[in-house]
Short mmCIF file of N, CA and C in Angstrom, two decimals:
data_model
loop_
_atom_site.label_atom_id
_atom_site.label_comp_id
_atom_site.label_asym_id
_atom_site.label_seq_id
_atom_site.Cartn_x
_atom_site.Cartn_y
_atom_site.Cartn_z
N MET A 1 5.92 12.10 10.77
CA MET A 1 4.96 11.20 10.15
C MET A 1 3.56 11.69 10.50
N SER A 2 2.68 11.73 9.52
CA SER A 2 1.31 12.16 9.78
C SER A 2 0.35 10.99 9.58
N VAL A 3 -0.60 10.88 10.49
CA VAL A 3 -1.59 9.82 10.43
C VAL A 3 -2.71 10.25 9.50
N LEU A 4 -2.95 9.46 8.46
CA LEU A 4 -4.01 9.75 7.51
C LEU A 4 -5.29 9.01 7.85
N LEU A 5 -5.14 7.85 8.51
CA LEU A 5 -6.30 7.04 8.89
C LEU A 5 -5.90 6.14 10.04
N ASP A 6 -6.74 6.10 11.05
CA ASP A 6 -6.54 5.20 12.19
C ASP A 6 -7.91 4.64 12.52
N GLN A 7 -8.15 3.41 12.07
CA GLN A 7 -9.49 2.86 12.16
C GLN A 7 -9.44 1.34 12.27
N ARG A 8 -10.19 0.79 13.19
CA ARG A 8 -10.36 -0.67 13.30
C ARG A 8 -9.06 -1.45 13.28
N SER A 9 -8.16 -1.15 14.11
CA SER A 9 -6.86 -1.83 14.24
C SER A 9 -5.99 -1.74 12.98
N SER A 10 -6.21 -0.73 12.18
CA SER A 10 -5.32 -0.48 11.05
C SER A 10 -4.99 1.01 11.01
N CYS A 11 -3.80 1.29 10.50
CA CYS A 11 -3.33 2.66 10.49
C CYS A 11 -2.62 2.96 9.16
N LEU A 12 -2.87 4.13 8.62
CA LEU A 12 -2.20 4.60 7.41
C LEU A 12 -1.49 5.89 7.77
N GLU A 13 -0.17 5.91 7.52
CA GLU A 13 0.64 7.08 7.83
C GLU A 13 1.44 7.49 6.60
N ALA A 14 1.72 8.77 6.51
CA ALA A 14 2.55 9.31 5.43
C ALA A 14 3.77 9.97 6.05
N ASP A 15 4.90 9.74 5.42
CA ASP A 15 6.15 10.36 5.87
C ASP A 15 6.97 10.66 4.62
N GLY A 16 7.08 11.92 4.28
CA GLY A 16 7.79 12.29 3.05
C GLY A 16 7.09 11.67 1.86
N GLY A 17 7.80 10.84 1.13
CA GLY A 17 7.24 10.19 -0.05
C GLY A 17 6.83 8.75 0.21
N GLN A 18 6.50 8.44 1.45
CA GLN A 18 6.16 7.06 1.78
C GLN A 18 4.80 6.96 2.46
N LEU A 19 4.00 6.00 1.99
CA LEU A 19 2.76 5.64 2.67
C LEU A 19 3.02 4.34 3.40
N SER A 20 2.68 4.27 4.69
CA SER A 20 2.89 3.07 5.49
C SER A 20 1.58 2.59 6.06
N VAL A 21 1.34 1.29 5.92
CA VAL A 21 0.14 0.65 6.44
C VAL A 21 0.55 -0.35 7.50
N THR A 22 -0.13 -0.30 8.64
CA THR A 22 0.12 -1.27 9.70
C THR A 22 -1.21 -1.81 10.21
N GLY A 23 -1.16 -3.00 10.79
CA GLY A 23 -2.35 -3.60 11.37
C GLY A 23 -3.03 -4.54 10.39
N GLU A 24 -4.34 -4.64 10.55
CA GLU A 24 -5.13 -5.53 9.71
C GLU A 24 -5.95 -4.71 8.73
N VAL A 25 -5.85 -5.06 7.46
CA VAL A 25 -6.60 -4.35 6.43
C VAL A 25 -7.66 -5.31 5.89
N GLY A 26 -8.84 -5.23 6.47
CA GLY A 26 -9.96 -6.03 6.01
C GLY A 26 -10.87 -5.21 5.12
N PHE A 27 -11.90 -5.86 4.60
CA PHE A 27 -12.80 -5.16 3.69
C PHE A 27 -13.55 -4.02 4.37
N GLU A 28 -13.72 -4.09 5.70
CA GLU A 28 -14.45 -3.05 6.42
C GLU A 28 -13.69 -1.72 6.47
N VAL A 29 -12.38 -1.75 6.26
CA VAL A 29 -11.58 -0.52 6.31
C VAL A 29 -10.92 -0.20 4.97
N ALA A 30 -10.95 -1.13 4.04
CA ALA A 30 -10.23 -0.97 2.77
C ALA A 30 -10.66 0.27 1.99
N SER A 31 -11.93 0.54 1.91
CA SER A 31 -12.42 1.68 1.14
C SER A 31 -11.91 3.00 1.73
N ALA A 32 -12.01 3.14 3.05
CA ALA A 32 -11.54 4.37 3.70
C ALA A 32 -10.03 4.52 3.53
N MET A 33 -9.31 3.40 3.61
CA MET A 33 -7.85 3.44 3.46
C MET A 33 -7.47 3.82 2.03
N ALA A 34 -8.15 3.23 1.06
CA ALA A 34 -7.87 3.55 -0.34
C ALA A 34 -8.13 5.03 -0.60
N GLU A 35 -9.21 5.55 -0.05
CA GLU A 35 -9.57 6.95 -0.25
C GLU A 35 -8.54 7.90 0.39
N ALA A 36 -8.13 7.58 1.62
CA ALA A 36 -7.15 8.43 2.31
C ALA A 36 -5.81 8.42 1.58
N GLY A 37 -5.37 7.26 1.13
CA GLY A 37 -4.12 7.17 0.38
C GLY A 37 -4.22 7.86 -0.97
N SER A 38 -5.38 7.75 -1.61
CA SER A 38 -5.58 8.40 -2.91
C SER A 38 -5.52 9.92 -2.78
N ALA A 39 -6.10 10.45 -1.70
CA ALA A 39 -6.04 11.90 -1.47
C ALA A 39 -4.59 12.34 -1.29
N TRP A 40 -3.80 11.55 -0.56
CA TRP A 40 -2.38 11.86 -0.36
C TRP A 40 -1.64 11.80 -1.70
N LEU A 41 -1.91 10.75 -2.49
CA LEU A 41 -1.26 10.61 -3.79
C LEU A 41 -1.59 11.77 -4.73
N ALA A 42 -2.80 12.27 -4.65
CA ALA A 42 -3.23 13.38 -5.52
C ALA A 42 -2.40 14.63 -5.27
N GLU A 43 -1.77 14.74 -4.11
CA GLU A 43 -0.93 15.89 -3.77
C GLU A 43 0.51 15.74 -4.25
N ARG A 44 0.89 14.55 -4.71
CA ARG A 44 2.26 14.31 -5.18
C ARG A 44 2.41 14.88 -6.59
N PRO A 45 3.49 15.59 -6.83
CA PRO A 45 3.70 16.14 -8.18
C PRO A 45 4.12 15.06 -9.17
N ALA A 46 3.74 15.24 -10.43
CA ALA A 46 4.18 14.32 -11.48
C ALA A 46 5.70 14.28 -11.50
N GLY A 47 6.24 13.10 -11.70
CA GLY A 47 7.69 12.93 -11.73
C GLY A 47 8.29 12.59 -10.38
N SER A 48 7.50 12.69 -9.32
CA SER A 48 8.03 12.34 -8.00
C SER A 48 7.97 10.83 -7.79
N GLU A 49 8.60 10.37 -6.71
CA GLU A 49 8.63 8.95 -6.38
C GLU A 49 7.92 8.72 -5.06
N VAL A 50 7.27 7.56 -4.96
CA VAL A 50 6.63 7.16 -3.71
C VAL A 50 7.03 5.73 -3.38
N VAL A 51 6.92 5.40 -2.10
CA VAL A 51 7.14 4.05 -1.61
C VAL A 51 5.88 3.64 -0.86
N PHE A 52 5.39 2.45 -1.13
CA PHE A 52 4.27 1.90 -0.39
C PHE A 52 4.81 0.82 0.54
N ASP A 53 4.67 1.05 1.84
CA ASP A 53 5.20 0.12 2.84
C ASP A 53 4.05 -0.58 3.56
N LEU A 54 3.82 -1.83 3.19
CA LEU A 54 2.80 -2.65 3.83
C LEU A 54 3.45 -3.76 4.64
N SER A 55 4.71 -3.55 5.04
CA SER A 55 5.43 -4.57 5.80
C SER A 55 4.84 -4.75 7.19
N GLY A 56 4.03 -3.81 7.65
CA GLY A 56 3.42 -3.92 8.97
C GLY A 56 2.01 -4.48 8.95
N VAL A 57 1.58 -5.00 7.79
CA VAL A 57 0.25 -5.61 7.70
C VAL A 57 0.34 -7.03 8.25
N GLY A 58 -0.39 -7.28 9.33
CA GLY A 58 -0.26 -8.55 10.03
C GLY A 58 -1.06 -9.69 9.44
N ARG A 59 -2.26 -9.43 9.00
CA ARG A 59 -3.12 -10.50 8.51
C ARG A 59 -3.19 -10.43 6.99
N VAL A 60 -3.02 -11.56 6.37
CA VAL A 60 -3.08 -11.62 4.90
C VAL A 60 -4.51 -11.30 4.47
N SER A 61 -4.63 -10.43 3.50
CA SER A 61 -5.95 -10.01 3.05
C SER A 61 -5.91 -9.56 1.60
N SER A 62 -6.86 -10.05 0.84
CA SER A 62 -6.96 -9.57 -0.54
C SER A 62 -7.40 -8.11 -0.55
N ALA A 63 -8.03 -7.65 0.53
CA ALA A 63 -8.42 -6.24 0.62
C ALA A 63 -7.19 -5.35 0.59
N ALA A 64 -6.13 -5.75 1.29
CA ALA A 64 -4.89 -4.97 1.29
C ALA A 64 -4.31 -4.91 -0.11
N LEU A 65 -4.36 -6.02 -0.83
CA LEU A 65 -3.86 -6.03 -2.21
C LEU A 65 -4.69 -5.13 -3.11
N SER A 66 -5.99 -5.11 -2.89
CA SER A 66 -6.86 -4.24 -3.69
C SER A 66 -6.51 -2.78 -3.48
N VAL A 67 -6.27 -2.40 -2.23
CA VAL A 67 -5.87 -1.02 -1.92
C VAL A 67 -4.54 -0.71 -2.60
N LEU A 68 -3.58 -1.60 -2.48
CA LEU A 68 -2.26 -1.39 -3.08
C LEU A 68 -2.37 -1.23 -4.60
N LEU A 69 -3.16 -2.07 -5.24
CA LEU A 69 -3.31 -1.97 -6.70
C LEU A 69 -3.99 -0.68 -7.11
N GLU A 70 -4.96 -0.21 -6.32
CA GLU A 70 -5.61 1.07 -6.62
C GLU A 70 -4.61 2.21 -6.52
N TRP A 71 -3.79 2.22 -5.47
CA TRP A 71 -2.78 3.28 -5.32
C TRP A 71 -1.77 3.22 -6.46
N THR A 72 -1.37 2.03 -6.85
CA THR A 72 -0.40 1.87 -7.94
C THR A 72 -0.97 2.40 -9.24
N ARG A 73 -2.23 2.10 -9.52
CA ARG A 73 -2.89 2.60 -10.73
C ARG A 73 -2.98 4.12 -10.70
N GLN A 74 -3.37 4.66 -9.56
CA GLN A 74 -3.51 6.11 -9.45
C GLN A 74 -2.15 6.80 -9.62
N ALA A 75 -1.11 6.24 -9.02
CA ALA A 75 0.23 6.83 -9.15
C ALA A 75 0.65 6.84 -10.62
N ARG A 76 0.46 5.72 -11.29
CA ARG A 76 0.83 5.62 -12.71
C ARG A 76 0.08 6.67 -13.53
N ASP A 77 -1.23 6.78 -13.30
CA ASP A 77 -2.05 7.74 -14.05
C ASP A 77 -1.62 9.19 -13.80
N ALA A 78 -1.06 9.45 -12.61
CA ALA A 78 -0.65 10.82 -12.26
C ALA A 78 0.81 11.09 -12.61
N GLY A 79 1.51 10.11 -13.18
CA GLY A 79 2.91 10.30 -13.52
C GLY A 79 3.84 10.25 -12.33
N VAL A 80 3.40 9.57 -11.26
CA VAL A 80 4.20 9.41 -10.06
C VAL A 80 4.78 7.99 -10.09
N GLU A 81 6.10 7.90 -9.88
CA GLU A 81 6.76 6.59 -9.93
C GLU A 81 6.67 5.88 -8.59
N VAL A 82 6.26 4.61 -8.62
CA VAL A 82 6.30 3.79 -7.41
C VAL A 82 7.70 3.19 -7.36
N ALA A 83 8.53 3.73 -6.48
CA ALA A 83 9.93 3.32 -6.41
C ALA A 83 10.09 1.96 -5.77
N ALA A 84 9.25 1.65 -4.80
CA ALA A 84 9.35 0.35 -4.12
C ALA A 84 8.04 0.04 -3.41
N VAL A 85 7.77 -1.25 -3.27
CA VAL A 85 6.64 -1.75 -2.50
C VAL A 85 7.21 -2.73 -1.49
N ARG A 86 6.97 -2.46 -0.22
CA ARG A 86 7.42 -3.36 0.84
C ARG A 86 6.21 -4.08 1.40
N LEU A 87 6.30 -5.41 1.46
CA LEU A 87 5.19 -6.22 1.94
C LEU A 87 5.62 -7.08 3.11
N SER A 88 4.69 -7.37 4.00
CA SER A 88 4.97 -8.37 5.04
C SER A 88 5.13 -9.71 4.33
N ALA A 89 5.79 -10.65 4.97
CA ALA A 89 6.04 -11.96 4.34
C ALA A 89 4.73 -12.64 3.92
N PRO A 90 3.70 -12.68 4.76
CA PRO A 90 2.45 -13.32 4.31
C PRO A 90 1.80 -12.59 3.13
N LEU A 91 1.86 -11.28 3.14
CA LEU A 91 1.27 -10.50 2.05
C LEU A 91 2.08 -10.68 0.77
N GLU A 92 3.38 -10.81 0.91
CA GLU A 92 4.24 -11.04 -0.24
C GLU A 92 3.93 -12.41 -0.87
N ARG A 93 3.70 -13.42 -0.03
CA ARG A 93 3.34 -14.74 -0.56
C ARG A 93 2.02 -14.69 -1.31
N LEU A 94 1.03 -14.00 -0.76
CA LEU A 94 -0.27 -13.87 -1.43
C LEU A 94 -0.11 -13.16 -2.78
N THR A 95 0.72 -12.14 -2.81
CA THR A 95 0.97 -11.39 -4.04
C THR A 95 1.57 -12.30 -5.11
N ARG A 96 2.50 -13.14 -4.71
CA ARG A 96 3.12 -14.07 -5.66
C ARG A 96 2.12 -15.12 -6.15
N VAL A 97 1.33 -15.68 -5.23
CA VAL A 97 0.33 -16.68 -5.60
C VAL A 97 -0.68 -16.09 -6.58
N ALA A 98 -1.05 -14.83 -6.36
CA ALA A 98 -2.02 -14.16 -7.23
C ALA A 98 -1.39 -13.71 -8.55
N GLY A 99 -0.07 -13.86 -8.68
CA GLY A 99 0.61 -13.46 -9.91
C GLY A 99 0.78 -11.96 -10.07
N LEU A 100 0.68 -11.23 -8.97
CA LEU A 100 0.79 -9.77 -9.02
C LEU A 100 2.20 -9.28 -8.78
N ASP A 101 3.10 -10.18 -8.41
CA ASP A 101 4.48 -9.77 -8.10
C ASP A 101 5.19 -9.16 -9.29
N THR A 102 4.82 -9.54 -10.50
CA THR A 102 5.48 -8.99 -11.68
C THR A 102 4.98 -7.57 -12.02
N LEU A 103 3.87 -7.16 -11.40
CA LEU A 103 3.31 -5.83 -11.66
C LEU A 103 3.83 -4.76 -10.71
N LEU A 104 4.54 -5.20 -9.66
CA LEU A 104 4.94 -4.28 -8.60
C LEU A 104 6.46 -4.30 -8.39
N PRO A 105 7.05 -3.16 -8.09
CA PRO A 105 8.49 -3.12 -7.78
C PRO A 105 8.72 -3.56 -6.33
N LEU A 106 8.65 -4.87 -6.09
CA LEU A 106 8.74 -5.39 -4.73
C LEU A 106 10.16 -5.26 -4.16
N ALA A 107 10.22 -4.77 -2.94
CA ALA A 107 11.48 -4.73 -2.19
C ALA A 107 11.64 -6.10 -1.55
N GLU A 108 12.79 -6.33 -0.93
CA GLU A 108 13.02 -7.62 -0.26
C GLU A 108 11.94 -7.84 0.80
N PRO A 109 11.40 -9.07 0.88
CA PRO A 109 10.35 -9.33 1.88
C PRO A 109 10.90 -9.26 3.30
N VAL A 110 10.00 -8.90 4.20
CA VAL A 110 10.33 -8.84 5.62
C VAL A 110 10.20 -10.25 6.17
N ALA A 111 11.10 -10.66 7.05
CA ALA A 111 11.06 -12.00 7.63
C ALA A 111 9.74 -12.21 8.37
N ALA A 112 9.22 -13.44 8.28
CA ALA A 112 7.94 -13.76 8.92
C ALA A 112 8.05 -13.79 10.42
#
């Protein structure tokens, strides 16, 4: 696993075809996280699959959802399939309340 970003109690790591986010994703780190993940996505070949794992995000934040939606848009534009999105239980609830659950291939939520 390689660390792409470790900043302000949040971490972004890549392992094979998976991006994993842990910690707190607030607005102060969202831009750097989106950029680091976007650079990683740009290296994925068209037709490949990726998994976004945000099951380790502790604090519910619309910033985390913004980052996830940016990565999803970039993957789609590059012809990369998002095979699954894993969310922490609080983040999964926020996604459903915001009506974004139908836009993402959500995996089973992690227990709270």
